[in-house]
mmCIF file of C-alpha atoms and ligand atoms in Angstrom:
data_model
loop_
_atom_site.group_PDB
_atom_site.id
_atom_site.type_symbol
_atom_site.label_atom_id
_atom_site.label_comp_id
_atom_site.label_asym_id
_atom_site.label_seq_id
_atom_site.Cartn_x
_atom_site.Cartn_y
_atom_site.Cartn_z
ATOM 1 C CA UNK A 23 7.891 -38.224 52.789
ATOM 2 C CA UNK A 24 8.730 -34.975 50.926
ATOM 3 C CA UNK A 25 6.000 -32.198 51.140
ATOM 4 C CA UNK A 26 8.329 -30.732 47.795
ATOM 5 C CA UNK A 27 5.393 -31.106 44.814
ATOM 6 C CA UNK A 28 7.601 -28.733 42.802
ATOM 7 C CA UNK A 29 9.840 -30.349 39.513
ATOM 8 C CA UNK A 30 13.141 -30.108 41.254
ATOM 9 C CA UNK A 31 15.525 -28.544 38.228
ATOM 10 C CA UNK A 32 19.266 -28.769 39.248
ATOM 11 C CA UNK A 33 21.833 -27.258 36.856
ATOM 12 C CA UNK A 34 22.699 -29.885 34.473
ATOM 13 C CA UNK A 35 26.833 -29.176 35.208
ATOM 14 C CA UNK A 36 26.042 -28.742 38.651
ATOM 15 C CA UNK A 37 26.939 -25.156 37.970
ATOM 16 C CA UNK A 38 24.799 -22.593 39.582
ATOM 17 C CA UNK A 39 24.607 -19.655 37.171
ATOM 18 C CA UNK A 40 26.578 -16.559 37.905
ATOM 19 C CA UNK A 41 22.108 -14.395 38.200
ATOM 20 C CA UNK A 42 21.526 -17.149 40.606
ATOM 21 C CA UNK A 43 24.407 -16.510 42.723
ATOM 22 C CA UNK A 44 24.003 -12.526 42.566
ATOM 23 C CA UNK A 45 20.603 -13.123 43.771
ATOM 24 C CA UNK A 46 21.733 -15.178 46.717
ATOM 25 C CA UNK A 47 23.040 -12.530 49.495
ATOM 26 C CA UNK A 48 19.383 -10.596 48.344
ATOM 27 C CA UNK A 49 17.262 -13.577 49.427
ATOM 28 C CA UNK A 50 19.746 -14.368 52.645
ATOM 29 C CA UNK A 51 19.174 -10.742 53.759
ATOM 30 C CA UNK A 52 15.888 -10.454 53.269
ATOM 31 C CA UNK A 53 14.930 -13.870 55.367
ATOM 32 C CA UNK A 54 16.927 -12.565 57.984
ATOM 33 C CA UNK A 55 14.795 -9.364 58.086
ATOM 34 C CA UNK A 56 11.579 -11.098 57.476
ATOM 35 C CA UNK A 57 13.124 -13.083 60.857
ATOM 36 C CA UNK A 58 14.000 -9.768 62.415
ATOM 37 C CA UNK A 59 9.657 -8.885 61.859
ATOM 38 C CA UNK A 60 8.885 -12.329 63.635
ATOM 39 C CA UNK A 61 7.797 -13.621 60.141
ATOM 40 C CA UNK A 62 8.771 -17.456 60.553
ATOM 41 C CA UNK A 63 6.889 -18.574 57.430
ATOM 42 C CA UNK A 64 6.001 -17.307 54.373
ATOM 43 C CA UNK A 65 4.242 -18.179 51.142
ATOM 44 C CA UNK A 66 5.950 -18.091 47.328
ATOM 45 C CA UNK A 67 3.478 -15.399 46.426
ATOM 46 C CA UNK A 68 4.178 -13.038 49.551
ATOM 47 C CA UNK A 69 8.104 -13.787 49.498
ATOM 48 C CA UNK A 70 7.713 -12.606 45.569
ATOM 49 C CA UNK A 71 5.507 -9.464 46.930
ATOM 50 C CA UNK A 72 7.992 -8.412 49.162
ATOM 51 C CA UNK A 73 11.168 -8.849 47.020
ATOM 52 C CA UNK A 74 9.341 -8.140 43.960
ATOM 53 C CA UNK A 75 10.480 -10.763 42.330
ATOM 54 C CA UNK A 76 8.137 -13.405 40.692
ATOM 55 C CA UNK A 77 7.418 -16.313 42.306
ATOM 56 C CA UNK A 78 8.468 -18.493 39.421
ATOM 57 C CA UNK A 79 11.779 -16.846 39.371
ATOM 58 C CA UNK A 80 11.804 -17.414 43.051
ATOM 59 C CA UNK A 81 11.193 -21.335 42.706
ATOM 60 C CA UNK A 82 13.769 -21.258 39.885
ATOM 61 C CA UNK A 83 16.148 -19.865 41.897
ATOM 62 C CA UNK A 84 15.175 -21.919 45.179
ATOM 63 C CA UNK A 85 15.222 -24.989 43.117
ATOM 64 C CA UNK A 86 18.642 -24.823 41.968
ATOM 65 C CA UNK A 87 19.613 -25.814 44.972
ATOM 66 C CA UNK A 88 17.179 -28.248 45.616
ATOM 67 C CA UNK A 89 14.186 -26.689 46.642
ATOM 68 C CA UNK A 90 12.658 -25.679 49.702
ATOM 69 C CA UNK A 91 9.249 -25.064 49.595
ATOM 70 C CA UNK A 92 6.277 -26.962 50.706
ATOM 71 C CA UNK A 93 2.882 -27.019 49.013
ATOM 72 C CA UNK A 94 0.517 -25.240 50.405
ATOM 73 C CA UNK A 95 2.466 -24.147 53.555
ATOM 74 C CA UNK A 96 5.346 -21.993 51.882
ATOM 75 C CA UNK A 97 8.466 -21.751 52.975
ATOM 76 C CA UNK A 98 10.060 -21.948 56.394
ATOM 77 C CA UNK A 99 12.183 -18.630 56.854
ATOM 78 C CA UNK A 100 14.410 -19.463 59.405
ATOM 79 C CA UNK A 101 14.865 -22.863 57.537
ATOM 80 C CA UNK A 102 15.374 -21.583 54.111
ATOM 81 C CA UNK A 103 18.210 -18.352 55.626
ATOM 82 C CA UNK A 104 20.130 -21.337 56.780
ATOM 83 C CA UNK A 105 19.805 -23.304 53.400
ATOM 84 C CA UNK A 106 20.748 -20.512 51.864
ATOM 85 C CA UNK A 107 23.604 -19.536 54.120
ATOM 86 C CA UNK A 108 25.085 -22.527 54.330
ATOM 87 C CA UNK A 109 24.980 -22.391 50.289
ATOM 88 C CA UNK A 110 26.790 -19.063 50.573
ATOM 89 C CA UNK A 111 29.349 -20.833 53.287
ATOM 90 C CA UNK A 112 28.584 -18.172 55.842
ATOM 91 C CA UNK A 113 29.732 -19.924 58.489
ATOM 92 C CA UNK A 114 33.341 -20.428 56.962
ATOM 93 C CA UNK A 115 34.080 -17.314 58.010
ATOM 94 C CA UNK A 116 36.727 -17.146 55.398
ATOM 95 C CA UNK A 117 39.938 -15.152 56.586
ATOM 96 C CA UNK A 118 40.280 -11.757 54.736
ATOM 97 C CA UNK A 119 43.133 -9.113 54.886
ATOM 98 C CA UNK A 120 42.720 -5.321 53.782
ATOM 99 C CA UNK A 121 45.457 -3.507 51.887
ATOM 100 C CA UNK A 122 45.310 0.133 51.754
ATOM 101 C CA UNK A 123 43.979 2.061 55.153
ATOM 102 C CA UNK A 124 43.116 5.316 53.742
ATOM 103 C CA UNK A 125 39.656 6.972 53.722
ATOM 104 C CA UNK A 126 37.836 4.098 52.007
ATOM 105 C CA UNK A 127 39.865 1.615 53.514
ATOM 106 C CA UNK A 128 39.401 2.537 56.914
ATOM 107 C CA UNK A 129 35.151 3.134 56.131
ATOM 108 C CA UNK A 130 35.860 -0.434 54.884
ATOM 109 C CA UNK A 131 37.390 -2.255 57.917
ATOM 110 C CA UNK A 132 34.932 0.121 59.824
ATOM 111 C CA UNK A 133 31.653 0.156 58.907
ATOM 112 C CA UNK A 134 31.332 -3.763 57.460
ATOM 113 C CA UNK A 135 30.311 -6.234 58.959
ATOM 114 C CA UNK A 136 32.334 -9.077 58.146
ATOM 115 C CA UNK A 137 31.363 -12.258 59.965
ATOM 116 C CA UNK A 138 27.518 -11.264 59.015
ATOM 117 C CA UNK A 139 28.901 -11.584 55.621
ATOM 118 C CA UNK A 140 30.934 -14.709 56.117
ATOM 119 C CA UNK A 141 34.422 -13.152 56.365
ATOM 120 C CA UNK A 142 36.555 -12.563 59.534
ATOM 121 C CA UNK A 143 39.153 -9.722 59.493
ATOM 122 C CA UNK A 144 42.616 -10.677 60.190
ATOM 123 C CA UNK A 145 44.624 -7.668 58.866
ATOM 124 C CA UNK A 146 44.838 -4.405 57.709
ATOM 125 C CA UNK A 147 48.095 -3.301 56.009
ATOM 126 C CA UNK A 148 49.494 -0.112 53.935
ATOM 127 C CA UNK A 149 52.440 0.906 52.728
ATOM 128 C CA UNK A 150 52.354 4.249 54.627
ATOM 129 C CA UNK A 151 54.502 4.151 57.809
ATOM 130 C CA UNK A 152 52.959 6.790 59.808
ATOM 131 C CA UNK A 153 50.174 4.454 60.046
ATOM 132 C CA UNK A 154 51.824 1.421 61.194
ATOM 133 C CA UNK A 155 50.672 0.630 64.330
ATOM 134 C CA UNK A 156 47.056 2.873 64.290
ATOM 135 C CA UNK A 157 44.521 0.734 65.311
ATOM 136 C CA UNK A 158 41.148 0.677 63.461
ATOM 137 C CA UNK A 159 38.670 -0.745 65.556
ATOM 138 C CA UNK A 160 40.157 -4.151 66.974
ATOM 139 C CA UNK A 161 42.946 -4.394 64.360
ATOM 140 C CA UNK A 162 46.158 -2.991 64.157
ATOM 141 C CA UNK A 163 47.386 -1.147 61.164
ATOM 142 C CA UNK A 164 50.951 -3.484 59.637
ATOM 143 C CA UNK A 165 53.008 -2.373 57.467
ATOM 144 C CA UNK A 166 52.936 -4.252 53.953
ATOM 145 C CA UNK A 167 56.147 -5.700 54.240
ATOM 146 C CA UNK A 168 54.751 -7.683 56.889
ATOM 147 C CA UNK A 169 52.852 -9.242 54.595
ATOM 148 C CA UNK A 170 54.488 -12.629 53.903
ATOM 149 C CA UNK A 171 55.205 -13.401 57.566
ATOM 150 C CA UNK A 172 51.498 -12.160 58.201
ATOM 151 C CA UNK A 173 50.139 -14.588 55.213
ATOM 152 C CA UNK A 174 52.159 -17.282 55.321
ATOM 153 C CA UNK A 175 51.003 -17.552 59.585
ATOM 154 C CA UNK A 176 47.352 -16.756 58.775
ATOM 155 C CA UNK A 177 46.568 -18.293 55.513
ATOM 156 C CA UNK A 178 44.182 -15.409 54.871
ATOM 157 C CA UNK A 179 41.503 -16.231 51.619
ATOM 158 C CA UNK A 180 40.314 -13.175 50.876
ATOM 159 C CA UNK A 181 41.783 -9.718 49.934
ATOM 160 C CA UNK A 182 40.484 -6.782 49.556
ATOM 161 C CA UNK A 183 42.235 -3.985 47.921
ATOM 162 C CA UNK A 184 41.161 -0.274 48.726
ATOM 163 C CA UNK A 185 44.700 1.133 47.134
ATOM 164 C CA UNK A 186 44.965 3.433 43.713
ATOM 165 C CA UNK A 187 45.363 1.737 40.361
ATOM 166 C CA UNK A 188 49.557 2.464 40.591
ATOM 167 C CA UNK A 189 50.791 -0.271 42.514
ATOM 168 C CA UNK A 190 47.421 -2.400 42.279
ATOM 169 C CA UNK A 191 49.791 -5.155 39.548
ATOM 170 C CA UNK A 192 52.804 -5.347 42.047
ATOM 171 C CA UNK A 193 50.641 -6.044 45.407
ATOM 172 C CA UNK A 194 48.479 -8.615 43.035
ATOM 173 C CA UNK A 195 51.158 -9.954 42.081
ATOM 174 C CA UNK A 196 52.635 -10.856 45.366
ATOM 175 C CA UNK A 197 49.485 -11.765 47.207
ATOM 176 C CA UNK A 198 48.559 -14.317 44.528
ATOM 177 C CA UNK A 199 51.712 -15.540 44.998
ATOM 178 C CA UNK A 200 51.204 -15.436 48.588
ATOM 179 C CA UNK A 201 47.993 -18.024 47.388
ATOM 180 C CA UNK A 202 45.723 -15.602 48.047
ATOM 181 C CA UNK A 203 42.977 -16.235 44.895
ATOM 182 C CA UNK A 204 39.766 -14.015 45.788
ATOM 183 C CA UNK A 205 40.227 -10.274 45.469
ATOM 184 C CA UNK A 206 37.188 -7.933 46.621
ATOM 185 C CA UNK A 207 38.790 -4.597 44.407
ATOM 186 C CA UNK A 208 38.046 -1.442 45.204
ATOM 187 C CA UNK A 209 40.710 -0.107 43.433
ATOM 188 C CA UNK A 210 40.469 0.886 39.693
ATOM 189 C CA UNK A 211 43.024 -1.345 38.269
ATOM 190 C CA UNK A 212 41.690 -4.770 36.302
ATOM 191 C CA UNK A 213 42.513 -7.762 38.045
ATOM 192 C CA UNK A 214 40.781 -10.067 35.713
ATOM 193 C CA UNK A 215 42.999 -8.889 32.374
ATOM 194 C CA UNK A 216 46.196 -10.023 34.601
ATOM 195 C CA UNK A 217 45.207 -13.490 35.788
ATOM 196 C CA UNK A 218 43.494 -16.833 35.807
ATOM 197 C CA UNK A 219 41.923 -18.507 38.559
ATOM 198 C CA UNK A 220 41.127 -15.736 40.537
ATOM 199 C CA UNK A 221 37.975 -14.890 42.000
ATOM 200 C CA UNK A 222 37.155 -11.123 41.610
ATOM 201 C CA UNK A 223 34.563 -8.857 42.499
ATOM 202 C CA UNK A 224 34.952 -5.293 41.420
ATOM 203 C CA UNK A 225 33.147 -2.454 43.242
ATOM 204 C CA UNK A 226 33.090 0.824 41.302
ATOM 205 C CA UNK A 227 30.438 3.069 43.592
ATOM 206 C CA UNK A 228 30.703 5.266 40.521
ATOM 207 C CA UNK A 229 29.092 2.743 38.352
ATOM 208 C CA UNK A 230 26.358 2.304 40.543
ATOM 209 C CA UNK A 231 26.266 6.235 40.628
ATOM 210 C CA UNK A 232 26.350 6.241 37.112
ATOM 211 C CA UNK A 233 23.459 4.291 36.000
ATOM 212 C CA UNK A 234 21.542 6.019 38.852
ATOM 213 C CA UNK A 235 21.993 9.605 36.928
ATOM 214 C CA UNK A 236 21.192 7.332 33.383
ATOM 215 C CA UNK A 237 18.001 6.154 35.224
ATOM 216 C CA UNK A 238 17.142 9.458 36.468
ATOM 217 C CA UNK A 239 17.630 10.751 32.492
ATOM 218 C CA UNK A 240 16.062 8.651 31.159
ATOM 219 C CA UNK A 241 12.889 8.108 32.889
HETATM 220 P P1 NAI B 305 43.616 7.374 50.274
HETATM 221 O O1 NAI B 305 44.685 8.115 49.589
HETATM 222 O O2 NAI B 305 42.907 7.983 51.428
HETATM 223 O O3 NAI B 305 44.175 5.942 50.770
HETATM 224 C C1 NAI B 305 44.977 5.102 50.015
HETATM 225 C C2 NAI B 305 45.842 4.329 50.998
HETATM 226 O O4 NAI B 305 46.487 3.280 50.289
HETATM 227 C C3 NAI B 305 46.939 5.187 51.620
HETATM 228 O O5 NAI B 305 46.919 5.043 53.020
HETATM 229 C C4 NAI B 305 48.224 4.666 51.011
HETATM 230 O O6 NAI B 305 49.311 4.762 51.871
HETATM 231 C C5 NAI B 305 47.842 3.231 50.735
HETATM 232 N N1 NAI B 305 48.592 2.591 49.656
HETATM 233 C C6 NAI B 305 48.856 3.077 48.435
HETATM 234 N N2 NAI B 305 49.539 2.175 47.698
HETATM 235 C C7 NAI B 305 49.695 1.082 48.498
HETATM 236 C C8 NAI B 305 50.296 -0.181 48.317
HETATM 237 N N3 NAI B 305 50.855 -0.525 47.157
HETATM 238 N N4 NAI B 305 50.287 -1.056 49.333
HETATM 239 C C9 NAI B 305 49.711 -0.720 50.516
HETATM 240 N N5 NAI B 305 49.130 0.458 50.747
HETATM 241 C C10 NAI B 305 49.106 1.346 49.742
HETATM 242 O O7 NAI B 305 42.592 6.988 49.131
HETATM 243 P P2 NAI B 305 41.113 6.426 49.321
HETATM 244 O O8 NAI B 305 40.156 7.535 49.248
HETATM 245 O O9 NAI B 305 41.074 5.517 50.483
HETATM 246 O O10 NAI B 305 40.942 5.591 47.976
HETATM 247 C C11 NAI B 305 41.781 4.488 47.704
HETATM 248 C C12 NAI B 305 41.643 4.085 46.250
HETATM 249 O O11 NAI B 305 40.366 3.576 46.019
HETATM 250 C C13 NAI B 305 41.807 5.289 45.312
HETATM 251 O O12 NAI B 305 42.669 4.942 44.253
HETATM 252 C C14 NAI B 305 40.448 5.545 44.746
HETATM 253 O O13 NAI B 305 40.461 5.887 43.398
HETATM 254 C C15 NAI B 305 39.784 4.196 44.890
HETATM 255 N N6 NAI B 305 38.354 4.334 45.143
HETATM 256 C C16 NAI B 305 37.550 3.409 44.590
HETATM 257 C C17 NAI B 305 36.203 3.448 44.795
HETATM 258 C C18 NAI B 305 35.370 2.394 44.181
HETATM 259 O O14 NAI B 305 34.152 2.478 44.228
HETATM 260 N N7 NAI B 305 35.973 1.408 43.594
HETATM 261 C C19 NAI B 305 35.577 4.485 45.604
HETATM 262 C C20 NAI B 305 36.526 5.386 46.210
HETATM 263 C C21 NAI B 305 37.863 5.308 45.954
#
């Protein structure tokens, strides 16, 4: 029998709002720290506490998938990281190339940690040939115009793009064509304006830098 007292409210197009999946990689985190403390269970109002969140936005959130939480006993963390990771598809591990191995490419495919976030590295190319062959950390640096070969072998899901704006269109281009559909862009040019179907996060660290100075303005 389910312990679940809560009104279980699923997305009426099955559709889990685009807040609701921003949220997600928070709350995955954060179990696995609470995990990382030894903290194996913990209660809406605690879990809302510590992410300072409420705890109605929490059950909201948790229920959109179904719910987790037991009344009067919380939620299980280890339990409810896996829900929520196998939500996320974690454990796909979902092939991913990098294009463009200067400075923030290289911090990139460095400093990430890709199969915590449910990616594995399979490439790194640029178009510079003084760095074919460079290896950056267990991956060899390709050339682009290996590219093809490289894709059509590997099947790769995921690219991320840490070139400059000139020349963002033409590699698009191709790797779409190459059926690659989710772009993690780093570089300034605008994916979305170009294409349909295709999954994009942008990262702009100057946005983030941006409202940071607004915030500190405007306090
Ligand atoms: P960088 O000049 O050190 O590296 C760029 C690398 O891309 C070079 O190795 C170059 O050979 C390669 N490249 C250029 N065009 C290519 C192409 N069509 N195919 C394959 N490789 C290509 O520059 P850095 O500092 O690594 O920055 C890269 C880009 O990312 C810059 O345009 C910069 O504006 C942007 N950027 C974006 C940030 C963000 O938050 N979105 C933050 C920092 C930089």
């Amino acid at each position: 029998m389910s312990l679940i007292e809560e009104v279980i409210i699923l997305p009426k197009d099955g559709k889990i709002s685009d807040s609701v999946i921003r949220r997600l990689p928070r709350y995955y985190r954060f179990l696995g720290e609470l995990l990382e403390e030894g903290i194996t269970k913990i209660s809406s109002g605690e879990l809302s506490r510590r992410m300072k969140l409420t705890a109605s936005q929490i059950r909201q959130d948790l229920n959109c998938f179904g719910g987790f939480g037991q009344q009067g006993y919380g939620y299980n963390v280890s339990e409810l990281r896996n829900e929520i990771g196998g939500i996320i598809g974690i454990d796909k591990q979902i092939g991913t190339i990098l294009v463009g191995a200067g400075n923030l490419g290289r911090a990139v495919a460095l400093h990430l940690n890709f199969e915590k976030n449910g990616c594995r590295l399979l490439g790194v190319f640029d178009s510079n040939p003084d760095l074919t062959g460079v290896v950056l950390g267990k991956i060899k640096i390709s050339h682009v115009s290996e590219l093809e070969k490289f894709c059509k072998e590997n099947k790769p899901g995921i690219a991320i793009l840490c070139i400059p704006r000139d020349g963002a269109k033409e590699l698009c281009d191709k790797l779409i064509e190459l059926d690659i559909r989710s772009f993690w862009n780093f570089s300034h040019y605008d994916i979305n304006l170009e294409y349909e179907n295709i999954i994009v996060e942008n990262v702009h660290l100057g946005d983030s830098l941006v409202t940071l100075t607004y915030r500190t303005n405007n306090q």
